[in-house]
mmCIF file with all atom_site columns, C-alpha atoms in Angstrom:
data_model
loop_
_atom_site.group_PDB
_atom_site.id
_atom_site.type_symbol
_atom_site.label_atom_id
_atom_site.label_alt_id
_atom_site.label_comp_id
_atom_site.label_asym_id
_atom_site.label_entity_id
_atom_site.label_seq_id
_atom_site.pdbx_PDB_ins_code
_atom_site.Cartn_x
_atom_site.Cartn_y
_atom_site.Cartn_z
_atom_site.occupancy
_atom_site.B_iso_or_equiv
_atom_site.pdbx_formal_charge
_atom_site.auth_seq_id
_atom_site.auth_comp_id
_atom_site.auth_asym_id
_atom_site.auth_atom_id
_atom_site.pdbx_PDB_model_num
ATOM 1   C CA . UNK A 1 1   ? 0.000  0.000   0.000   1.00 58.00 ? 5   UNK A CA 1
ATOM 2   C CA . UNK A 1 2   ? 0.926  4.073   -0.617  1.00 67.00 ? 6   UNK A CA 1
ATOM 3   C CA . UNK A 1 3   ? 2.350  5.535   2.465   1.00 69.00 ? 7   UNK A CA 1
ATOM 4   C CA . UNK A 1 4   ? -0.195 8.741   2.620   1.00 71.00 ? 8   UNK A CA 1
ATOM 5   C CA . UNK A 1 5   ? -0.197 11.838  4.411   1.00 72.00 ? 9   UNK A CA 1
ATOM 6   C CA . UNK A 1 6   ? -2.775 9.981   7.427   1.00 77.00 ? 10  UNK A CA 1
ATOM 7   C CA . UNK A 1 7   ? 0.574  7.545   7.854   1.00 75.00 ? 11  UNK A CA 1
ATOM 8   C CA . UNK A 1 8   ? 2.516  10.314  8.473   1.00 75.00 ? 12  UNK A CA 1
ATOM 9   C CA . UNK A 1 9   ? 0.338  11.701  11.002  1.00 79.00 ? 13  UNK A CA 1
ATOM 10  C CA . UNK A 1 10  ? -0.402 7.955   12.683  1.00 79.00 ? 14  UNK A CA 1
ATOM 11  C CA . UNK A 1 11  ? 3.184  7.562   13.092  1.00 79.00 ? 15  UNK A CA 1
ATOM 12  C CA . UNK A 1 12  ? 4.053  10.999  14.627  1.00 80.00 ? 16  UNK A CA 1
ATOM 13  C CA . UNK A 1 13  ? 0.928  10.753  17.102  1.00 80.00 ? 17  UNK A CA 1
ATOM 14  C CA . UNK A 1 14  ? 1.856  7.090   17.871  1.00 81.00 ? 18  UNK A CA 1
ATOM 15  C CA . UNK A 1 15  ? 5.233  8.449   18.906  1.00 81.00 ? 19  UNK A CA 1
ATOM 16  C CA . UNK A 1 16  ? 4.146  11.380  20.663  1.00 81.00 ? 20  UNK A CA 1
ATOM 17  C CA . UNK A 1 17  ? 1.545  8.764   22.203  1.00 82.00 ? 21  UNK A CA 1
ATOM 18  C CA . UNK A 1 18  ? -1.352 10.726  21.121  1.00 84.00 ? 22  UNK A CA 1
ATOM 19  C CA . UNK A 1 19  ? -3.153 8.138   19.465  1.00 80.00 ? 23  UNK A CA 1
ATOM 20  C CA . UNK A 1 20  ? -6.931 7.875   19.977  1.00 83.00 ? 24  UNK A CA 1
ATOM 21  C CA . UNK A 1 21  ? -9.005 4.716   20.009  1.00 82.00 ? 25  UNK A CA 1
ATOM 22  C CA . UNK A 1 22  ? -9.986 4.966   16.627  1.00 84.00 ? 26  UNK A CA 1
ATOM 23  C CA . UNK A 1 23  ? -6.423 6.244   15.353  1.00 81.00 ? 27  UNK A CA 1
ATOM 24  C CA . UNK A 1 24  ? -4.705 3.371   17.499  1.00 79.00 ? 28  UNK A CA 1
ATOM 25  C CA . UNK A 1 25  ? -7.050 0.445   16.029  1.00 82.00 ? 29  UNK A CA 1
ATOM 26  C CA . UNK A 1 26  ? -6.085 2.301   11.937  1.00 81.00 ? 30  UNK A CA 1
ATOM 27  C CA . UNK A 1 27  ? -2.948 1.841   13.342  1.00 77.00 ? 31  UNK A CA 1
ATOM 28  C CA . UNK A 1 28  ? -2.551 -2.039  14.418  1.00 79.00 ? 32  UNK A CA 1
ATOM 29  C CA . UNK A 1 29  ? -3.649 -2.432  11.186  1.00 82.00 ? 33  UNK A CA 1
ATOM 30  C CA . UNK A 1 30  ? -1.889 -0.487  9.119   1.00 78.00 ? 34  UNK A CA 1
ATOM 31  C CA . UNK A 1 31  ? 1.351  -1.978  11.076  1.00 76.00 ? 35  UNK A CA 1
ATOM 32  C CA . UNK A 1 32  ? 0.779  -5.294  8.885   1.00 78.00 ? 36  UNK A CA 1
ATOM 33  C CA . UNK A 1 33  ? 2.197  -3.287  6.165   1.00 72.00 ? 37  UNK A CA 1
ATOM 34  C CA . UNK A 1 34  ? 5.755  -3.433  5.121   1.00 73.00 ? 38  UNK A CA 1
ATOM 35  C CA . UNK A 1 35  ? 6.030  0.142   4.097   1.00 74.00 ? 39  UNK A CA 1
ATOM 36  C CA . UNK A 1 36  ? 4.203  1.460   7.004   1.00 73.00 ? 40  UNK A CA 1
ATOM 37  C CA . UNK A 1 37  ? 6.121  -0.356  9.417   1.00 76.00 ? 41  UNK A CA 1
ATOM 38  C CA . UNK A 1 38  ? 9.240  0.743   7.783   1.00 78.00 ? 42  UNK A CA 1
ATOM 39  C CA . UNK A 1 39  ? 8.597  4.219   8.098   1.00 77.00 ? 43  UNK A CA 1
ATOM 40  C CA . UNK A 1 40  ? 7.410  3.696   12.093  1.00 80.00 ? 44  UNK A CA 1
ATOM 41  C CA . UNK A 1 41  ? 11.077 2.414   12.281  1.00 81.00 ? 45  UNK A CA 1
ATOM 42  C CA . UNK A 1 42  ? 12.730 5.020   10.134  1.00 80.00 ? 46  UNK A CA 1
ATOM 43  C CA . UNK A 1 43  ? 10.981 8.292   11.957  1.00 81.00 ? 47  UNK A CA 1
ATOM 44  C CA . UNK A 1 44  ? 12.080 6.053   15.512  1.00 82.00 ? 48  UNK A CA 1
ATOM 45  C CA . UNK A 1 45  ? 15.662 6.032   14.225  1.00 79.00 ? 49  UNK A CA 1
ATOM 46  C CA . UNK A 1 46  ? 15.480 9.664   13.141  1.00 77.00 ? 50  UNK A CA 1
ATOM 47  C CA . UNK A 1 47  ? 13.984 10.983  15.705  1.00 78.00 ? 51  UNK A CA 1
ATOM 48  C CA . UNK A 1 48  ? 16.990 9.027   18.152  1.00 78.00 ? 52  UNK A CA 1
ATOM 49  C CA . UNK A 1 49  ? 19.309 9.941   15.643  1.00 72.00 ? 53  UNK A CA 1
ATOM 50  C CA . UNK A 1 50  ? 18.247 13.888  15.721  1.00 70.00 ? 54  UNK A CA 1
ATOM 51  C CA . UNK A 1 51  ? 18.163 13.534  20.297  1.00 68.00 ? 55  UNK A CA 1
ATOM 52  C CA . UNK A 1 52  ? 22.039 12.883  20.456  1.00 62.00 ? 56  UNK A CA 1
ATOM 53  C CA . UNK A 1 53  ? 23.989 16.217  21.029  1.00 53.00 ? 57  UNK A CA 1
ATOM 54  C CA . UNK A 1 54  ? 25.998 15.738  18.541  1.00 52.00 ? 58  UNK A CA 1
ATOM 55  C CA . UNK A 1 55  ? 23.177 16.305  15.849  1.00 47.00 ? 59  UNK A CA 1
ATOM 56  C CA . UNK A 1 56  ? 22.173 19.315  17.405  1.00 48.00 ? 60  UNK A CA 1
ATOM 57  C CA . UNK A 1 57  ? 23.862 22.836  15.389  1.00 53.00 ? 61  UNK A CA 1
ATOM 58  C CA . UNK A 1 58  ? 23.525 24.410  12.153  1.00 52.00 ? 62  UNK A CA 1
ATOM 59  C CA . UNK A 1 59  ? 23.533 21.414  10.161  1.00 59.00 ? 63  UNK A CA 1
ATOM 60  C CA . UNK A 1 60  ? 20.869 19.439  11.234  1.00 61.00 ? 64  UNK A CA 1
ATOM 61  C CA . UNK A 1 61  ? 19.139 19.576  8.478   1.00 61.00 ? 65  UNK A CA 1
ATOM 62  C CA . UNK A 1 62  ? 21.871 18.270  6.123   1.00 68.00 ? 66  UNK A CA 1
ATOM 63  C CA . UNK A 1 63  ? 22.490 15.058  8.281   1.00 68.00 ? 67  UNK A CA 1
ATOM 64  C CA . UNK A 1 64  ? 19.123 14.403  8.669   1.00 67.00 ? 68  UNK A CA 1
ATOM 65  C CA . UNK A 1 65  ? 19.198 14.564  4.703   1.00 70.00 ? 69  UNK A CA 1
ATOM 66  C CA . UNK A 1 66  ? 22.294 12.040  4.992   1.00 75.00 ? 70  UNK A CA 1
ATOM 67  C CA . UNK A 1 67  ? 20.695 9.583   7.574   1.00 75.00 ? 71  UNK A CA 1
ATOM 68  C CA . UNK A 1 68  ? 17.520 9.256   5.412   1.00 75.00 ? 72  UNK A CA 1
ATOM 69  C CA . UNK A 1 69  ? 19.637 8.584   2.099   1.00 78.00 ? 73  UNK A CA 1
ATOM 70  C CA . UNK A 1 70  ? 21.890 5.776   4.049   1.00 82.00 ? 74  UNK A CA 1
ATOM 71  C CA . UNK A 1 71  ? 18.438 4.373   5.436   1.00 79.00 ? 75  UNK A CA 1
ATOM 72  C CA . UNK A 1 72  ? 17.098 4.361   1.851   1.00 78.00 ? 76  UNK A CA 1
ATOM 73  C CA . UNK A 1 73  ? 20.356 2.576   0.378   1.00 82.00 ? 77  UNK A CA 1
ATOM 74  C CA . UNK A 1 74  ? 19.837 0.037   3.063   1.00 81.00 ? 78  UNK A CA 1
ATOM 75  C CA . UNK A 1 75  ? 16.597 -0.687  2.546   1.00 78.00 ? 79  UNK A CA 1
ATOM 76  C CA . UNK A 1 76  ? 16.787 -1.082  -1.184  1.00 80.00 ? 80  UNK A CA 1
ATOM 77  C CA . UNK A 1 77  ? 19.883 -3.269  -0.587  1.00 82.00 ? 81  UNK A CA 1
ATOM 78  C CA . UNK A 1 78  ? 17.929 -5.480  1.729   1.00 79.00 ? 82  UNK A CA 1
ATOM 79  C CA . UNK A 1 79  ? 15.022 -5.660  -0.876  1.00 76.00 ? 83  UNK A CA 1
ATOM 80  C CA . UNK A 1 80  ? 17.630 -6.710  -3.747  1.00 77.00 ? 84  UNK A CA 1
ATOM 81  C CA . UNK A 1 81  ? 19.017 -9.358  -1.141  1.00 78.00 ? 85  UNK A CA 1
ATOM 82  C CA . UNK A 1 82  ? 15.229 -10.686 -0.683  1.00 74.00 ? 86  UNK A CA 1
ATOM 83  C CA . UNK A 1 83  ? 14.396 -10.399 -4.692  1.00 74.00 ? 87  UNK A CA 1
ATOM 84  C CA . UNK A 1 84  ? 17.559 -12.018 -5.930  1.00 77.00 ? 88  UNK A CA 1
ATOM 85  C CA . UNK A 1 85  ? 16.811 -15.186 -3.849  1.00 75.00 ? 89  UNK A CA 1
ATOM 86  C CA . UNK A 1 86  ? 13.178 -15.353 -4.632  1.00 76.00 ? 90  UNK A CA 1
ATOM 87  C CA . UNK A 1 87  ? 14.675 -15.334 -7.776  1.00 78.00 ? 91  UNK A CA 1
ATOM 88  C CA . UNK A 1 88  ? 17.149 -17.840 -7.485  1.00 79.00 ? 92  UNK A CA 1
ATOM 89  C CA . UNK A 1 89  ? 14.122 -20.119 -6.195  1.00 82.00 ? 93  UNK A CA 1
ATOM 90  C CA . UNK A 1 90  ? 11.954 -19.515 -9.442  1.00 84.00 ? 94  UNK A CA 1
ATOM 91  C CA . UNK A 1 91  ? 14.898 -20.479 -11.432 1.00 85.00 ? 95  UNK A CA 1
ATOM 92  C CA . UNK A 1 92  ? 15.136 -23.770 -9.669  1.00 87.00 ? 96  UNK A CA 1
ATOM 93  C CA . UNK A 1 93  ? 11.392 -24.910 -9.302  1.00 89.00 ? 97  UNK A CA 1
ATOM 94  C CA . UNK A 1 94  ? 11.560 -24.119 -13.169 1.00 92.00 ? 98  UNK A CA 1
ATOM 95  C CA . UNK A 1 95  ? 14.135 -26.095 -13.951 1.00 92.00 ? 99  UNK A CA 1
ATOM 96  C CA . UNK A 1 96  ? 13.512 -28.742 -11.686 1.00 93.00 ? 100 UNK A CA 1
ATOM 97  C CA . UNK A 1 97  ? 9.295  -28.953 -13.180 1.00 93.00 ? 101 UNK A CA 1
ATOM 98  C CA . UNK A 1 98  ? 10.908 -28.612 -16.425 1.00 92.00 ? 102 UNK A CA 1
ATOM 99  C CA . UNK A 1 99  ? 13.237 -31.438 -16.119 1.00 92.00 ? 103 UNK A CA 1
ATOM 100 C CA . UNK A 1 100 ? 10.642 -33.541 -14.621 1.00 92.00 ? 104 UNK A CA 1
ATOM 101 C CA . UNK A 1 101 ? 8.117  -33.144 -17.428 1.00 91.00 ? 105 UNK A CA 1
ATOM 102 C CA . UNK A 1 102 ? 10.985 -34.233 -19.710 1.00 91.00 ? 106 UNK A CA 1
ATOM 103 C CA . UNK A 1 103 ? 11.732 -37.061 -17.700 1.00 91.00 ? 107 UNK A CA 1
ATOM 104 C CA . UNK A 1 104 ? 7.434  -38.138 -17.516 1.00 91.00 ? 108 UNK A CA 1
ATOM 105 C CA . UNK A 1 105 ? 7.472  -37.532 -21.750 1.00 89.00 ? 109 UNK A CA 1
ATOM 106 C CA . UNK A 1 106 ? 10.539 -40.275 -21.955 1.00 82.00 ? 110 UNK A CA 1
#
């Protein structure tokens, strides 16, 4: 599912523990998505991230920027990881169907 601008809002209420019953039961299900859950655990690391001291200054904006791109590249890595051996596992239930229909036409 599309992350919206609702998500967004769900999210930063849930962390500010605002939610009410009707918001937290949208929530709980809206948690059963992969992209929605993702971005629960991106805006918890960035908002960690943006607590420590170190953070705090004229730049904030521009590591912020540079924590979000490093969480992206992560992300898509671990996606690639995930689609390459779902791939690899198509290849061999293909070739292993094929070679058995071979096999039953011998």
């Amino acid at each position: 599912m599309e992350i919206t601008d609702k998500d967004f809002e769900l999210v930063d209420n849930y962390l500010d523990g605002t939610l009410s019953d009707e918001e937290l039961a949208l929530f709980r299900i809206r948690m059963q998505d992969d992209e929605f859950s993702g971005l629960l655990r991106f805006q918890q690391a960035l908002r960690k991230e943006l607590a420590q001291p170190s953070l705090l200054g004229r730049n904030d904006l521009k590591q912020a920027e540079e924590f979000y791109l490093e969480y992206r590249s992560q992300r898509r890595r671990s996606i690639a990881e995930a689609f390459s051996s779902k791939l690899w596992f198509v290849v061999v239930a293909v070739m292993c169907f094929t070679s058995l229909l071979i096999a039953l036409l011998l």
